[in-house]
Every structure is written in structure tokens, then in C-alpha cells.
């Protein structure tokens, strides 16, 4: 019991640290992105010059992020979730002295530049680093270190999405093969997740990354009994997203493979070019870039026409794959959720056109699709269901959400697609063996 209490105390410390870190990371990303809003003030009246300056700013920030990562901490590239999974399994080291500052600064630069990346991956990686720091300072055993890494990672996701329960489910479901489950370890993860969320939301007032509240945007949803009538639509939607999820994983690995073949100079040129495109789009069409926070809100409040939704889908799909392949810190959770919302809204619009006599609400499909694309790519349907329901307060849509997520996950699995973080971890291990 004394040992368990000690672990709970350490989890509390980790939760406090991750809450502060996550809030600071969120703030710094927002401040950096707001630099774009100063460009029209400085160069008012000249639209072409404004776009060129924004493109230059994006290129410089992304290029700086690439150089920092490649020079000091290559493992800070990308999401970092696979790094924490590898560390929990004893397969990867956590060089927190290098990773922590590079992940933080590089993530602020890459996401501040407008790349289509989410901050949940970096906060999970940074949270795991905090768990490692606490474990080293207290000379934790191997099993206790596993628990502290898990607690830090869970707290990081909790802070990113303001979804403590979804973060806990993610740890149990996604990292179940490497998480050494026990009574004490589970409760430590819960303590860290809730503590970090309280610090972030109540102390610093940080907003969730996808601030969608269903009742605010969809006040006229059909009653729960009628929602059950639409489950056949959700089956079709889930099957469609299963195919798209498998395609996303395949496309992401192919883009990463291409980037691996490029020389350092060529990769830097490509990364700066992608940063320039992102910077220009921030000025011209901001919904096409960024993590997707404001876009998710606008989809529910404005309900764009199908042509706009399809354009958003194509551009953000491509930019997500390119952004992640640049070797800069950034996650794919939020971009996937935004893509899912676009797919669901598009599906709902098509369903309304094909069945005008049926009271189809496109927004309800958008909610279901957010969780389904996550389930299809990560192969964690429970996390997708709980995470989206918690973020959007859409608990009355749980039957539709469950059906869509489960269908998407099953279809993706039947196509031979594997969970994206398993693929990323295998790639990381292969690269480390090659470098050694």
C-alpha cells in the first residue's frame, strides 16, 4: 500500500507538470500562429506582398523546425506516440534532455507555421518525457517507470483535447500491449489524466483543441428513437470511412518512405516549400491549413455546400500527409478528426439530396465520422467513441457513433490495414537499426 501511495503521488506530480506544460505549449503555438495576423497590418494595401511575406514566414519556421530536429533530436519528429510506446516496451530510449526542448520549440514552429498537424502527439511525447524525468529522479523500477511513462502520456492527451476519460481509454486500448496493467498503474494513469485536465482547464483556462459542443450547433436533432432509424446510413458511412482510413495509413507510410529517400538538402527544400504553401494558404484560405480547430466549429455552424467540403477534404488530406512527412513535430489526431467531420458532413449532404423525404441531419454524421476515421486509422474504436462523445457532449448520438466506428474499424481490418502507430513504431525501429 505504501508503494502504491508513492506511485499515486508521483502521478499527481506528473499531472501537475503536464498540465502546466500543455497549457504553455498551447499558448505558444497560438501566439506564434498569430504572427500571421500582423502581416496585413505591416503591409496593408498590397495583397501580393502580404501573401509572399506569409509564405516566407511559413518557410522559415518549418525550415527551422526541420533543422532543429535533424541536428539535435531526430526522434522528436512526427507524433511521438510511437516513441512512448517503444519506451514503454523497452524498445526505445527517452532522451528527454534533447527531446523535450526540441519537441516543444519545433512543435511551436511547425504548428505556428500553419502545417496541418495537431498538438496532441507532441503533448503525449512531452508528457512521457515528464514521466521519464520523475522516474529518473526517484530511481523508479522498470515496472514503475512503465507506469510513469503511461501517466505522462495520458495526461498529455487529456490536456490536448480536454478529454480525460478519452485519454485514459486510449492508454488502455492503444497501448495495451506495452502498458503493464495493474490496480496501481491504472489508478496512477487516472490521477495524472484528471490532474492535468484540471490544471489546464481550470487554472490556465485553456480551451479544448476541437471546441465543438453539439447542443450549441445542432439544437434541432431528431429525438433518440428517430436517430436509431438512421443506423443503416451509419453502416454505409462506416464502411466508406474504413476504406478511407486504410488509404490514409497507406498514403502516410508511402509519403514517409519518399521523404526518407531524400537527401538532407532536398528534404529541407521540400519542407520549406510546404511551409511556404501553408503560410500562403493562411492568408488566402485559412480553413485549408492548421490543426482543424476553427474548421470543426465552422462546419457545424455554417454547413458549407458540398463543393466546398470536397475541396477542403482533398486539400487537407494532401496537406496532412505532406505536413507529417516533413520530419517536424506534430500529430495527426486533430487533422484526422477534422477530416472525419468533413467526410461526415459531405455524406450527410449527399444523403439529404438522395433522400429529401428523410429528416437527415448532416451534423450527426459529421460527429460519427470524426470518431470513425480515428477508429479506422488507429484501430482504437473505443477511444474514438469516447473521445468524440466527450469532446462534443454528443452522448445521445452514442448508438450511431458506436455503429459507425465499429464498422469503420472492421472494414479497415478486413482490408489488411494495420494500426498507424504500430506501422510508425516499426518504421522507427527499422531506422534505428539501420543507423546503428
C-alpha positions as a printed Julia matrix, in Angstrom:
436×3 Matrix{Float64}:
   0.0    0.0     0.0
   2.85   2.38    0.8
   4.37   1.73   -2.62
   1.01   2.36   -4.3
   0.57   5.66   -2.47
   4.03   6.7    -3.59
   3.12   5.95   -7.22
  -0.11   7.93   -6.86
   1.86  10.89   -5.52
   4.27  10.7    -8.44
   1.31  10.52  -10.86
  -0.11  13.65   -9.21
   3.22  15.43   -9.7
   3.33  14.33  -13.33
  -0.25  15.53  -13.88
   0.61  18.95  -12.47
   3.71  19.19  -14.64
   1.95  18.08  -17.81
  -0.95  20.46  -17.14
   1.45  23.41  -16.97
   3.49  22.19  -19.94
   0.42  21.53  -22.11
  -1.04  24.96  -21.37
   2.27  26.65  -22.15
   2.6   24.68  -25.4
  -0.93  25.6   -26.46
  -0.31  29.27  -25.67
   3.0   29.4   -27.55
   1.51  27.73  -30.65
  -1.35  30.25  -30.69
   0.97  33.23  -30.2
   3.25  32.04  -32.99
   0.35  31.45  -35.38
  -0.97  34.94  -34.59
   2.18  36.37  -36.21
   0.35  35.95  -39.49
  -2.31  38.42  -38.35
   0.39  41.11  -38.04
   1.44  40.82  -41.67
  -1.62  42.64  -43.15
  -1.09  45.4   -40.59
   2.53  45.9   -41.62
   1.91  45.58  -45.37
  -1.62  46.91  -45.74
  -2.94  47.51  -49.23
  -0.61  45.14  -51.1
  -2.25  41.71  -51.27
   0.52  40.06  -53.28
   3.22  41.24  -50.88
   1.17  40.05  -47.91
   0.93  36.53  -49.37
   4.65  36.46  -50.24
   5.66  37.56  -46.74
   3.33  34.95  -45.2
   4.82  32.27  -47.46
   8.35  33.34  -46.45
   7.41  33.25  -42.75
   5.95  29.75  -43.13
   9.01  28.52  -45.0
  11.42  29.93  -42.39
   9.53  28.44  -39.44
   9.2   24.98  -40.98
  12.8   25.02  -42.17
  14.0   25.99  -38.68
  11.94  23.18  -37.15
  13.42  20.63  -39.57
  16.97  21.76  -38.84
  16.46  21.62  -35.08
  15.0   18.13  -35.18
  17.61  16.68  -37.55
  20.52  18.26  -35.7
  19.62  17.56  -32.07
  16.77  15.04  -31.69
  15.6   13.07  -34.75
  13.16  11.13  -32.56
  11.28  14.39  -31.92
   9.9   14.27  -35.47
   6.26  13.42  -36.02
   3.76  12.5   -33.37
   5.96  10.89  -30.74
   3.27   8.45  -29.65
   5.22   5.6   -31.23
   8.3    6.73  -29.29
   6.46   6.48  -25.97
   5.01   3.1   -26.93
   8.51   1.92  -27.78
   9.87   3.26  -24.49
   7.14   1.51  -22.5
   8.09  -1.72  -24.25
  11.79  -1.22  -23.56
  12.48  -0.76  -27.27
  13.3    2.95  -27.37
  15.19   5.35  -25.08
  13.66   8.63  -23.93
  16.41  11.22  -24.31
  14.34  13.88  -22.59
  17.2   16.38  -22.27
  17.19  16.71  -26.06
  13.64  15.7   -26.93
  11.82  17.98  -24.52
  13.18  21.36  -25.76
  13.31  20.33  -29.42
   9.81  18.84  -29.39
   8.45  21.96  -27.7
  10.22  24.55  -29.85
   9.98  22.56  -33.07
   6.29  21.9   -32.5
   5.6   25.58  -31.84
   7.36  26.47  -35.1
   5.75  23.78  -37.28
   2.22  24.27  -35.99
   2.65  28.01  -35.73
   3.59  27.97  -39.43
   0.14  26.55  -40.25
   1.06  22.97  -41.16
  -1.84  20.54  -40.91
  -0.71  18.98  -37.64
  -2.19  18.55  -34.17
  -0.63  19.25  -30.82
  -1.86  16.04  -29.18
   1.08  13.96  -30.42
   3.7   16.39  -29.09
   1.9   16.78  -25.75
   1.8   12.99  -25.38
   5.52  12.79  -26.16
   6.31  15.71  -23.86
   4.12  14.19  -21.15
   6.03  10.95  -21.46
   9.27  12.92  -21.08
   7.96  14.41  -17.83
   7.11  10.91  -16.63
  10.65   9.83  -17.51
  12.14  12.79  -15.63
  10.13  11.97  -12.5
  11.07   8.3   -12.8
  14.78   9.04  -13.13
  14.79  11.49  -10.24
  13.1    8.95   -7.96
  15.12   5.98   -9.28
  11.97   4.13  -10.26
  12.0    0.42  -11.04
  11.26  -0.84  -14.55
   7.58  -1.5   -13.77
   7.14   1.84  -12.03
   8.83   3.62  -14.94
   6.34   1.99  -17.3
   3.53   3.39  -15.16
   5.04   6.88  -15.03
   5.55   6.97  -18.8
   1.94   5.9   -19.26
   0.72   8.51  -16.77
   2.63  11.29  -18.52
   1.44  10.28  -21.98
  -2.18  10.01  -20.84
  -2.0   13.4   -19.18
  -0.64  14.86  -22.41
  -3.63  13.66  -24.43
  -6.01  14.79  -21.7
  -4.58  18.31  -21.89
  -4.64  18.45  -25.7
  -8.31  17.56  -26.1
  -9.67  18.39  -22.64
 -10.91  14.81  -22.61
  -9.54  12.99  -19.53
 -11.72   9.9   -19.96
 -10.88   9.52  -23.64
  -7.19   9.81  -22.79
  -7.49   7.02  -20.21
  -9.29   4.77  -22.69
  -6.6    5.49  -25.28
  -3.89   4.31  -22.91
  -5.76   1.12  -22.1
  -6.8    0.33  -25.67
  -3.97   1.6   -27.89
  -1.02   0.84  -25.6
  -2.41  -2.32  -24.03
   0.46  -4.45  -25.38
   3.06  -2.31  -23.63
   1.18  -0.89  -20.65
   1.85  -3.08  -17.59
  -1.68  -3.11  -16.27
  -2.25  -3.35  -12.53
  -4.52  -1.79   -9.93
  -1.91   0.83   -9.04
  -0.85   1.61  -12.61
  -4.44   2.14  -13.77
  -5.21   4.5   -10.9
  -1.96   6.38  -11.46
  -2.96   6.97  -15.08
  -6.37   8.23  -13.97
  -4.86  10.58  -11.39
  -2.41  12.06  -13.89
  -5.09  12.5   -16.58
  -7.6   14.24  -14.33
  -4.97  16.39  -12.63
  -3.53  17.62  -15.91
  -7.0   18.4   -17.22
  -7.91  20.4   -14.09
  -4.67  22.39  -14.27
  -5.11  23.13  -17.97
  -8.83  23.95  -17.95
  -9.47  25.4   -14.5
  -6.15  27.04  -13.67
  -4.96  28.28  -17.06
  -8.33  28.34  -18.83
  -7.06  26.53  -21.91
  -9.73  25.68  -24.45
 -10.1   22.19  -25.96
  -8.35  21.66  -29.28
 -11.65  20.91  -31.02
 -14.16  23.09  -29.17
 -17.33  21.59  -30.68
 -20.37  21.47  -28.44
 -23.16  19.55  -30.09
 -26.09  21.26  -28.35
 -24.82  24.69  -29.39
 -24.57  23.88  -33.09
 -27.21  21.16  -33.54
 -30.19  22.19  -31.4
 -32.77  20.52  -33.68
 -31.53  16.96  -33.72
 -34.17  14.24  -34.01
 -35.1   12.51  -30.75
 -33.04   9.42  -29.78
 -35.66   6.96  -31.08
 -35.58   8.54  -34.55
 -31.77   8.56  -34.58
 -31.93   4.75  -34.45
 -33.73   4.79  -37.82
 -30.61   6.27  -39.43
 -28.28   3.45  -38.37
 -28.27   1.93  -41.9
 -26.82   5.24  -43.09
 -24.17   4.95  -40.39
 -23.26   1.46  -41.57
 -22.65   2.79  -45.08
 -20.71   5.76  -43.71
 -18.59   3.46  -41.54
 -17.76   1.22  -44.49
 -16.74   4.24  -46.58
 -14.51   5.56  -43.81
 -12.98   2.1   -43.35
 -11.71   2.3   -46.94
 -10.52   5.88  -46.47
  -8.77   5.02  -43.19
  -6.87   2.19  -44.84
  -5.93   4.55  -47.66
  -4.77   7.18  -45.19
  -2.4    4.78  -43.44
  -1.02   3.52  -46.73
  -0.57   7.03  -48.1
   1.13   8.25  -44.94
   3.68   5.41  -44.99
   4.37   5.99  -48.68
   4.98   9.7   -48.14
   7.31   8.93  -45.24
   9.17   6.41  -47.41
   9.68   9.05  -50.1
  10.91  11.6   -47.57
  13.34   9.02  -46.18
  14.94   8.69  -49.62
  15.64  12.41  -49.96
  18.97  13.94  -49.04
  19.08  16.42  -46.18
  19.32  19.35  -48.55
  16.47  18.14  -50.74
  14.33  17.45  -47.68
  14.96  20.94  -46.36
  13.94  22.46  -49.69
  10.75  20.38  -49.81
   9.91  21.22  -46.18
  10.4   24.95  -46.76
   8.22  24.71  -49.88
   5.42  23.02  -47.95
   5.8   25.65  -45.21
   5.54  28.4   -47.83
   2.35  26.87  -49.22
   0.89  26.63  -45.72
   1.82  30.24  -44.95
   0.25  31.49  -48.16
  -2.92  29.5   -47.51
  -3.21  31.02  -44.04
  -3.7   34.37  -45.78
  -5.82  33.13  -48.7
  -7.86  30.21  -47.32
  -7.14  29.59  -43.61
  -9.61  26.7   -43.31
  -7.4   24.61  -45.59
  -4.47  24.55  -43.13
  -3.87  24.33  -39.38
  -4.87  21.6   -36.97
  -8.59  21.97  -37.71
  -9.81  23.61  -34.51
 -11.66  26.54  -36.07
 -12.71  24.49  -39.09
 -14.54  21.92  -36.96
 -16.58  24.69  -35.36
 -17.38  26.34  -38.68
 -18.55  23.08  -40.24
 -21.34  22.81  -37.68
 -22.26  26.5   -37.59
 -22.12  27.27  -41.33
 -22.75  23.88  -43.05
 -20.73  24.54  -46.25
 -22.0   23.32  -49.61
 -20.75  20.01  -50.99
 -18.26  21.53  -53.45
 -16.54  23.46  -50.65
 -16.46  20.36  -48.46
 -14.87  18.28  -51.22
 -12.22  20.96  -51.8
 -11.5   21.06  -48.07
 -11.22  17.28  -47.98
  -8.79  16.99  -50.9
  -6.5   19.84  -49.83
  -6.43  18.96  -46.14
  -5.89  15.26  -46.9
  -2.86  16.08  -49.05
  -1.54  18.7   -46.63
  -1.89  16.3   -43.68
   0.24  13.66  -45.41
   2.8   16.24  -46.56
   2.96  18.02  -43.21
   3.59  14.84  -41.25
   6.2   13.68  -43.76
   8.35  16.79  -43.32
  10.01  15.41  -40.2
   8.79  18.14  -37.85
   6.98  17.67  -34.51
   3.23  17.35  -34.88
   0.4   14.86  -34.5
  -2.36  13.52  -36.74
  -5.18  13.18  -34.19
  -6.73  16.6   -34.75
  -6.27  16.61  -38.55
  -7.95  13.19  -38.71
 -10.87  14.38  -36.6
 -11.28  17.42  -38.85
 -11.12  15.22  -41.95
 -13.71  12.93  -40.41
 -16.03  15.86  -39.78
 -15.66  16.94  -43.43
 -16.39  13.4   -44.66
 -19.43  13.06  -42.41
 -20.83  16.45  -43.38
 -20.35  15.63  -47.08
 -22.04  12.26  -46.61
 -24.94  13.95  -44.84
 -25.38  16.46  -47.66
 -25.43  13.68  -50.25
 -27.93  11.7   -48.15
 -30.19  14.76  -47.93
 -30.11  15.14  -51.71
 -30.83  11.47  -52.35
 -33.5   11.09  -49.65
 -35.16  14.5   -49.32
 -38.18  13.0   -47.53
 -35.98  11.71  -44.68
 -35.05  14.1   -41.86
 -31.29  13.52  -42.21
 -29.1   15.84  -40.13
 -25.64  16.17  -41.71
 -24.12  17.29  -38.41
 -24.9   13.98  -36.73
 -22.96  12.15  -39.46
 -20.06  14.56  -39.0
 -19.88  13.65  -35.31
 -19.95   9.93  -36.08
 -17.36  10.25  -38.84
 -14.91  12.06  -36.56
 -14.65   9.01  -34.34
 -14.85   6.55  -37.23
 -11.82   7.85  -39.13
  -9.83   7.73  -35.9
 -11.01   4.16  -35.31
 -10.14   3.11  -38.85
  -6.61   4.51  -38.79
  -5.56   3.95  -35.17
  -7.72   0.81  -34.77
  -8.93   2.01  -31.39
 -12.73   2.21  -31.74
 -13.46   2.61  -28.03
 -11.13   5.59  -27.85
 -12.74   7.13  -30.92
 -16.21   6.7   -29.46
 -15.39   8.07  -26.01
 -13.08  10.84  -27.22
 -15.57  12.31  -29.67
 -18.55  11.9   -27.33
 -16.6   13.6   -24.53
 -15.35  16.47  -26.69
 -18.7   17.2   -28.33
 -21.08  16.27  -25.49
 -22.93  14.11  -28.05
 -23.89  11.23  -25.77
 -27.35  10.97  -27.31
 -25.62  10.01  -30.56
 -23.76   7.1   -28.96
 -25.62   4.33  -30.88
 -24.83   5.98  -34.22
 -21.27   6.73  -33.12
 -20.68   3.15  -32.0
 -22.08   1.63  -35.19
 -20.03   3.93  -37.43
 -16.78   3.46  -35.5
 -17.07  -0.3   -35.25
 -17.95  -0.67  -38.93
 -15.03   1.53  -39.99
 -12.6   -0.39  -37.8
 -13.79  -3.79  -39.05
 -13.67  -2.76  -42.72
 -10.15  -1.32  -42.35
  -9.0   -4.51  -40.62
 -10.57  -6.68  -43.32
  -8.63  -4.74  -45.96
  -5.38  -5.75  -44.29
  -4.67  -2.27  -42.96
  -2.71  -2.17  -39.7
  -2.89   0.4   -36.87
  -0.98   3.52  -37.86
   1.09   3.77  -34.67
   2.23   0.15  -35.0
   3.42   0.98  -38.5
   5.17   4.13  -37.33
   6.89   2.29  -34.48
   8.12  -0.42  -36.85
   9.49   2.27  -39.15
  11.26   3.94  -36.23
  12.84   0.67  -35.09
  13.98  -0.14  -38.64
  15.57   3.29  -38.95
  17.37   2.94  -35.61
  18.77  -0.46  -36.65
  19.91   0.96  -39.97
  21.6    3.96  -38.32
  23.39   1.72  -35.83
